[in-house]
mmCIF file of C-alpha atoms in Angstrom:
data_model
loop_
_atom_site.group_PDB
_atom_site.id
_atom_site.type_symbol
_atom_site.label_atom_id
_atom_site.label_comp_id
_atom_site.label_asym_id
_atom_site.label_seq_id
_atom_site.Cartn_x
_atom_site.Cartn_y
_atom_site.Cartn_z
ATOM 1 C CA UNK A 1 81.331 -5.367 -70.355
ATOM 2 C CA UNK A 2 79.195 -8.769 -71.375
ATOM 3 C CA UNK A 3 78.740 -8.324 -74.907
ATOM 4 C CA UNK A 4 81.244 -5.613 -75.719
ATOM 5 C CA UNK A 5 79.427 -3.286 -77.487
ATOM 6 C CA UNK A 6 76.648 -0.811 -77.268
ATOM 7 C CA UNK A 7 74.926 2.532 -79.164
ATOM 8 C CA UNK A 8 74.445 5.833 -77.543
ATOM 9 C CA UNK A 9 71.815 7.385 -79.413
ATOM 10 C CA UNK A 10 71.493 11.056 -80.417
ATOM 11 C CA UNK A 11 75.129 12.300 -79.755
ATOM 12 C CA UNK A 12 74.709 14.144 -83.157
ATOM 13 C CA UNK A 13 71.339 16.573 -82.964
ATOM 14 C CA UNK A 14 69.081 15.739 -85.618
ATOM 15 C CA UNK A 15 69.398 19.161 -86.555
ATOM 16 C CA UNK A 16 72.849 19.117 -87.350
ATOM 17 C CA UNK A 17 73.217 15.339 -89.051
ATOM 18 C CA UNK A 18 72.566 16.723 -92.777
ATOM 19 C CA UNK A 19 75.125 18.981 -92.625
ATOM 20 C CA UNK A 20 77.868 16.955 -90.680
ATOM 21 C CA UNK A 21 76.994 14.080 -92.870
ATOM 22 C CA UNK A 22 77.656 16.339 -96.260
ATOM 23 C CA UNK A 23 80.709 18.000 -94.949
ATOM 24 C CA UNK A 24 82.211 14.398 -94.152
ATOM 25 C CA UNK A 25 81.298 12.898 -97.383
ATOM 26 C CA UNK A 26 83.092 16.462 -99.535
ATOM 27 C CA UNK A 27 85.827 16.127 -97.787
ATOM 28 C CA UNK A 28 86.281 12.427 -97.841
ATOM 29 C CA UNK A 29 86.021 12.177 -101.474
ATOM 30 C CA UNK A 30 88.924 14.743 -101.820
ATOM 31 C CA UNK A 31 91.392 12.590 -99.841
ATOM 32 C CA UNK A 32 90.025 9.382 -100.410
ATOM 33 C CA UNK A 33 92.153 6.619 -102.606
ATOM 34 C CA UNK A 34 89.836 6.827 -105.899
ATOM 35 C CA UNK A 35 91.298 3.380 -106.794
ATOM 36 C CA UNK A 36 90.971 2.070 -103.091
ATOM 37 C CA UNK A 37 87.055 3.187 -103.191
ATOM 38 C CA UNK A 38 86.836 1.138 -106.753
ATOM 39 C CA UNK A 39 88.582 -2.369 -105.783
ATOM 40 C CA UNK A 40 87.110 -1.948 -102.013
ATOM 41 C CA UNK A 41 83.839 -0.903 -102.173
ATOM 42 C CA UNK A 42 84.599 1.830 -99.101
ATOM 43 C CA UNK A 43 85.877 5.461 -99.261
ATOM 44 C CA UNK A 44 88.592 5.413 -96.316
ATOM 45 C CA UNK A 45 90.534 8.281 -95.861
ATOM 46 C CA UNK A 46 92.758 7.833 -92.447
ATOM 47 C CA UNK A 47 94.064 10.495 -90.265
ATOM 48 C CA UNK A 48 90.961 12.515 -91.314
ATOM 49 C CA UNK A 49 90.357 14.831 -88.139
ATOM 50 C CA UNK A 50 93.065 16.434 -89.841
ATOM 51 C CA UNK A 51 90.919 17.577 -93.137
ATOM 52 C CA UNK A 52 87.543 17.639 -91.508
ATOM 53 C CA UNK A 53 86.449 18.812 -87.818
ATOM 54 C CA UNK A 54 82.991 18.652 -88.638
ATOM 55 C CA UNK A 55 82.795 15.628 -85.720
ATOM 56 C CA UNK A 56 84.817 17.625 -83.093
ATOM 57 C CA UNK A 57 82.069 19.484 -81.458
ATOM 58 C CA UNK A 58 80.691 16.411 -80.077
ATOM 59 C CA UNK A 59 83.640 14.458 -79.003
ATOM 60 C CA UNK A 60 83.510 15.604 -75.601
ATOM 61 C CA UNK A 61 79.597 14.763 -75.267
ATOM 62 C CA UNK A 62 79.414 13.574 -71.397
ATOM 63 C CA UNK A 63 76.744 10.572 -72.883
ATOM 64 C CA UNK A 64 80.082 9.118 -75.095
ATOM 65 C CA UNK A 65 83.326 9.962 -72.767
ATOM 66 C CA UNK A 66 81.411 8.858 -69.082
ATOM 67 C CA UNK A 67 81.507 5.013 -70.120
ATOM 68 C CA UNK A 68 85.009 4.997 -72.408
ATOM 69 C CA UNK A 69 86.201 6.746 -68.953
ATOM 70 C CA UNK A 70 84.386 4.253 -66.799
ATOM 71 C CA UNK A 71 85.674 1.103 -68.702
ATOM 72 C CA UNK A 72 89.540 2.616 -69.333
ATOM 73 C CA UNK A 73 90.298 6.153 -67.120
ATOM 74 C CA UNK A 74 89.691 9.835 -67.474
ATOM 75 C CA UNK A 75 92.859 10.538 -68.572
ATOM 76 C CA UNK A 76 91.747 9.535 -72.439
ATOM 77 C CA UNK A 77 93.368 9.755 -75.747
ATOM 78 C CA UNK A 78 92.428 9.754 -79.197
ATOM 79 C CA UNK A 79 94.497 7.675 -80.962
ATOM 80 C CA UNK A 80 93.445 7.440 -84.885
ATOM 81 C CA UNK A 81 90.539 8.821 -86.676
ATOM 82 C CA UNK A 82 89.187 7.703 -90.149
ATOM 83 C CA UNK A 83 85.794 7.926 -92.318
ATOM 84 C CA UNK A 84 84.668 5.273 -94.092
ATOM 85 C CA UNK A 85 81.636 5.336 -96.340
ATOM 86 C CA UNK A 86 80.701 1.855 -97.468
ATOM 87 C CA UNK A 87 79.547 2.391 -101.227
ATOM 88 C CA UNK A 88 76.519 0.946 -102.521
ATOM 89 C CA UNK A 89 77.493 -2.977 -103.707
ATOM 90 C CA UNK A 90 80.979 -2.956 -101.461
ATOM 91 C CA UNK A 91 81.553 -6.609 -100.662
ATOM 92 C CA UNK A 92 82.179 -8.184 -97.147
ATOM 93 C CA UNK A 93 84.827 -7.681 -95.114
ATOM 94 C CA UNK A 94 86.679 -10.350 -93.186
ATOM 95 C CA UNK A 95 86.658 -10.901 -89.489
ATOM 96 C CA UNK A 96 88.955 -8.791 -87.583
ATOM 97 C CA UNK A 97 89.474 -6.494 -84.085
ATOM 98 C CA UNK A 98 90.990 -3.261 -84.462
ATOM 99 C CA UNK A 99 94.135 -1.816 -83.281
ATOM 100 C CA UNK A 100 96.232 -2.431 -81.133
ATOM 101 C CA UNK A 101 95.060 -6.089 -81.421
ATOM 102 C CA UNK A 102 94.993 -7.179 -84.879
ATOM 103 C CA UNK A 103 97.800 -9.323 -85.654
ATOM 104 C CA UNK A 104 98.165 -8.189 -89.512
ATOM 105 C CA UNK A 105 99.419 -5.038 -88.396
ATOM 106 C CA UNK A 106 103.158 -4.103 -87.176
ATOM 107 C CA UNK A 107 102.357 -3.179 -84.396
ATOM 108 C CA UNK A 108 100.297 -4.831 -82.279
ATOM 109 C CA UNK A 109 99.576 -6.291 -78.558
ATOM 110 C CA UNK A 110 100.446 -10.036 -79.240
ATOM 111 C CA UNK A 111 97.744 -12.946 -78.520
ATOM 112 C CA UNK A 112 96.545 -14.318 -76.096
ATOM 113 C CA UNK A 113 94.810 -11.116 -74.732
ATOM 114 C CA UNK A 114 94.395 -10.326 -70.911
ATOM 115 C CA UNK A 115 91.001 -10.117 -70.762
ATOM 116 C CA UNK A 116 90.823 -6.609 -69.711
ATOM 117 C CA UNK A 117 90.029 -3.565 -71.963
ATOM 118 C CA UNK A 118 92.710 -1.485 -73.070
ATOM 119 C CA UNK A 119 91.187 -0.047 -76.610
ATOM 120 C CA UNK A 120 87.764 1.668 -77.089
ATOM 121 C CA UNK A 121 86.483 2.001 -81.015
ATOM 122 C CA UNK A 122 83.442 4.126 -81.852
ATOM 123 C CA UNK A 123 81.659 4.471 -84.873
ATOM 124 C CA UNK A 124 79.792 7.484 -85.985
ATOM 125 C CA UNK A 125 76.511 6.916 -87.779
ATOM 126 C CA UNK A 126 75.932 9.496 -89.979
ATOM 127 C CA UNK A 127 73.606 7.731 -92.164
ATOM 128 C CA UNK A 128 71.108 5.130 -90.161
ATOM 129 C CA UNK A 129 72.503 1.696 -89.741
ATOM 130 C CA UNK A 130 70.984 -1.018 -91.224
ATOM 131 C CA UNK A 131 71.391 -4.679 -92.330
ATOM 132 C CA UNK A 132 70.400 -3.551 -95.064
ATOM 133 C CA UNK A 133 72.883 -0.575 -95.783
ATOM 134 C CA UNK A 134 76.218 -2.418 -94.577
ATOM 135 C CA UNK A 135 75.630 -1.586 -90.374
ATOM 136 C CA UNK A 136 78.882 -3.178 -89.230
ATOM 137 C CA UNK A 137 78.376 -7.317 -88.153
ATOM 138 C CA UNK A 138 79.894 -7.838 -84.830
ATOM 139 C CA UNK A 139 79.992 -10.801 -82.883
ATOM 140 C CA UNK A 140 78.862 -9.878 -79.333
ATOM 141 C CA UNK A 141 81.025 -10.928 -76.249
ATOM 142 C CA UNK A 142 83.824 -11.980 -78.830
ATOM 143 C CA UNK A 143 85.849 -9.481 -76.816
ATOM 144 C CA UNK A 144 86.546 -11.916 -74.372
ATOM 145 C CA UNK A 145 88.104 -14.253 -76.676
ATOM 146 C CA UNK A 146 92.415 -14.543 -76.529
ATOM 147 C CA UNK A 147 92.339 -13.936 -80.096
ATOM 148 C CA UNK A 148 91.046 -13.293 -83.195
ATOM 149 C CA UNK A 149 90.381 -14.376 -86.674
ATOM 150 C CA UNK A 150 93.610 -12.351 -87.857
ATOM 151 C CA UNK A 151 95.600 -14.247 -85.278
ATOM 152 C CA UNK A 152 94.961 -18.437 -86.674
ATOM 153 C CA UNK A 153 92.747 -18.749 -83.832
ATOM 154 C CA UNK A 154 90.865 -21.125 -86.428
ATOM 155 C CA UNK A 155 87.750 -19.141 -87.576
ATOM 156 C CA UNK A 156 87.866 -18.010 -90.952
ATOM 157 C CA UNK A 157 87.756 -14.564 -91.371
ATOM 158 C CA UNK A 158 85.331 -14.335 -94.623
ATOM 159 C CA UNK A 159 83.375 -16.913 -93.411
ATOM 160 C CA UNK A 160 79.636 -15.916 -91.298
ATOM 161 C CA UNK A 161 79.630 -16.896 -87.992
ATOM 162 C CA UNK A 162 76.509 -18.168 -85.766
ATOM 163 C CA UNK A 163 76.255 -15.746 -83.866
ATOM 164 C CA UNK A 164 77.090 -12.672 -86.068
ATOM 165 C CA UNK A 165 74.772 -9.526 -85.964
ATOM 166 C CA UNK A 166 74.234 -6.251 -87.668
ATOM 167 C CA UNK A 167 74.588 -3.192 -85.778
ATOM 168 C CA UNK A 168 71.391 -0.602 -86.535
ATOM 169 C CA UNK A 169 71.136 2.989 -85.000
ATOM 170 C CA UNK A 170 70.004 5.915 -86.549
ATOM 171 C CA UNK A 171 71.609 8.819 -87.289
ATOM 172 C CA UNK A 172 73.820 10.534 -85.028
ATOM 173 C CA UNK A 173 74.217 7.817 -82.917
ATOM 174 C CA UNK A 174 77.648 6.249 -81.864
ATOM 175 C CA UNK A 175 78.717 2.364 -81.906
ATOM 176 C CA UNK A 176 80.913 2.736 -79.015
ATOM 177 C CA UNK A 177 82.657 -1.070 -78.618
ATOM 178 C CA UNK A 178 86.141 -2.810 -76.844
ATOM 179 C CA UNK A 179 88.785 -2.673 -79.847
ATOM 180 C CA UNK A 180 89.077 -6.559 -79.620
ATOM 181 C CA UNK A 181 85.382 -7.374 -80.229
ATOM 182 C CA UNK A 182 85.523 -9.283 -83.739
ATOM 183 C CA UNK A 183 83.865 -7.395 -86.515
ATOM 184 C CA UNK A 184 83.616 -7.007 -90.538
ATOM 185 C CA UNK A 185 82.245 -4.574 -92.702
ATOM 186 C CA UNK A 186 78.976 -5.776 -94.071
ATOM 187 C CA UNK A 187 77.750 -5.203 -97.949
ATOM 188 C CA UNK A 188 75.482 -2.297 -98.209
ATOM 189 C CA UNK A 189 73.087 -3.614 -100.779
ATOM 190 C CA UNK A 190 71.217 -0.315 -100.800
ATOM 191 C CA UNK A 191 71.406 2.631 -103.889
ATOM 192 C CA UNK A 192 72.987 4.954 -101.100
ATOM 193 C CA UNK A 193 76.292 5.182 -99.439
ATOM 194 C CA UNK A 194 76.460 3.799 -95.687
ATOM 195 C CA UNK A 195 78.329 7.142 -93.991
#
């Protein structure tokens, strides 16, 4: 609730990263935008429960859906699913919170925010996180704020901001965080993709 974020470790078993993590990445590169992965930097294929269910066994893990059901109610909802695998050399992304409050897309809750939660995002580390390797940058407690760099609330999106961090975990761990906390995709500046 005070910094909007946090990583529940081990959701994946060790045993069972490798072959998550290679099933994700074969299937991603099928239905990924070729030319999208070349000008971006990421292979992003949306809606992608529907090609892969190599995540599913573990989206019901008590350790993930006890908090999300704490902070919003037990009567939860998955609402969009993607992979992204930020390629080695992908540039910087710009500031932004995810659906349903970033005001590029069409649809979206309109700023100023309550400040309640309404959203949950996760992210699914199937390679480590690093600084080094592109772990997302958030800026913790931004969650709070009525807006958001998509919304001409005055930061600039591509800029770095003071108080900007990288998230780390290893693999198999979960970035769970409130949909409006501001984050960017971070340049992986490693030979290996950031899954």
């Amino acid at each position: 609730k005070q910094d909007g974020w946090c990583v529940i470790e081990g959701v994946i078993p060790e045993s069972d990263i490798a072959t998550v993590k290679a099933d994700v990445e074969a299937s991603a590169s099928v239905h990924q935008s070729p030319q999208t992965a070349k000008e971006s930097g990421i292979g992003h294929v949306v809606g992608f429960i529907r090609y892969n269910q190599a995540l599913a066994p573990y989206l019901a893990d008590p350790r993930l859906l006890d908090p999300i059901e704490a902070i919003l109610d037990p009567r939860l909802k998955i609402s969009f699913t993607a992979a992204a695998i930020n390629l080695p050399g992908n540039p910087r992304g710009g500031w932004h919170a995810d659906w349903p409050f970033n005001q590029n897309h069409a649809s979206h809750v309109a700023a100023p925010y309550p400040d309640i939660p309404m959203h949950i995002t996760t992210l699914w580390m199937l390679s480590p996180f690093s600084a080094e390797n592109g772990g997302t940058l958030i800026v913790p407690g931004s969650h709070h704020s009525p807006n958001n760099p998509t919304g001409n609330s005055g930061v600039d999106p591509l800029a770095p901001y003071p108080t900007e961090m990288n998230v780390s975990g290893d693999a198999g761990s979960i970035l769970v965080m409130d949909s409006r906390l501001w984050h960017a995709t971070a340049s992986n500046t490693t030979d290996h993709p950031r899954v």
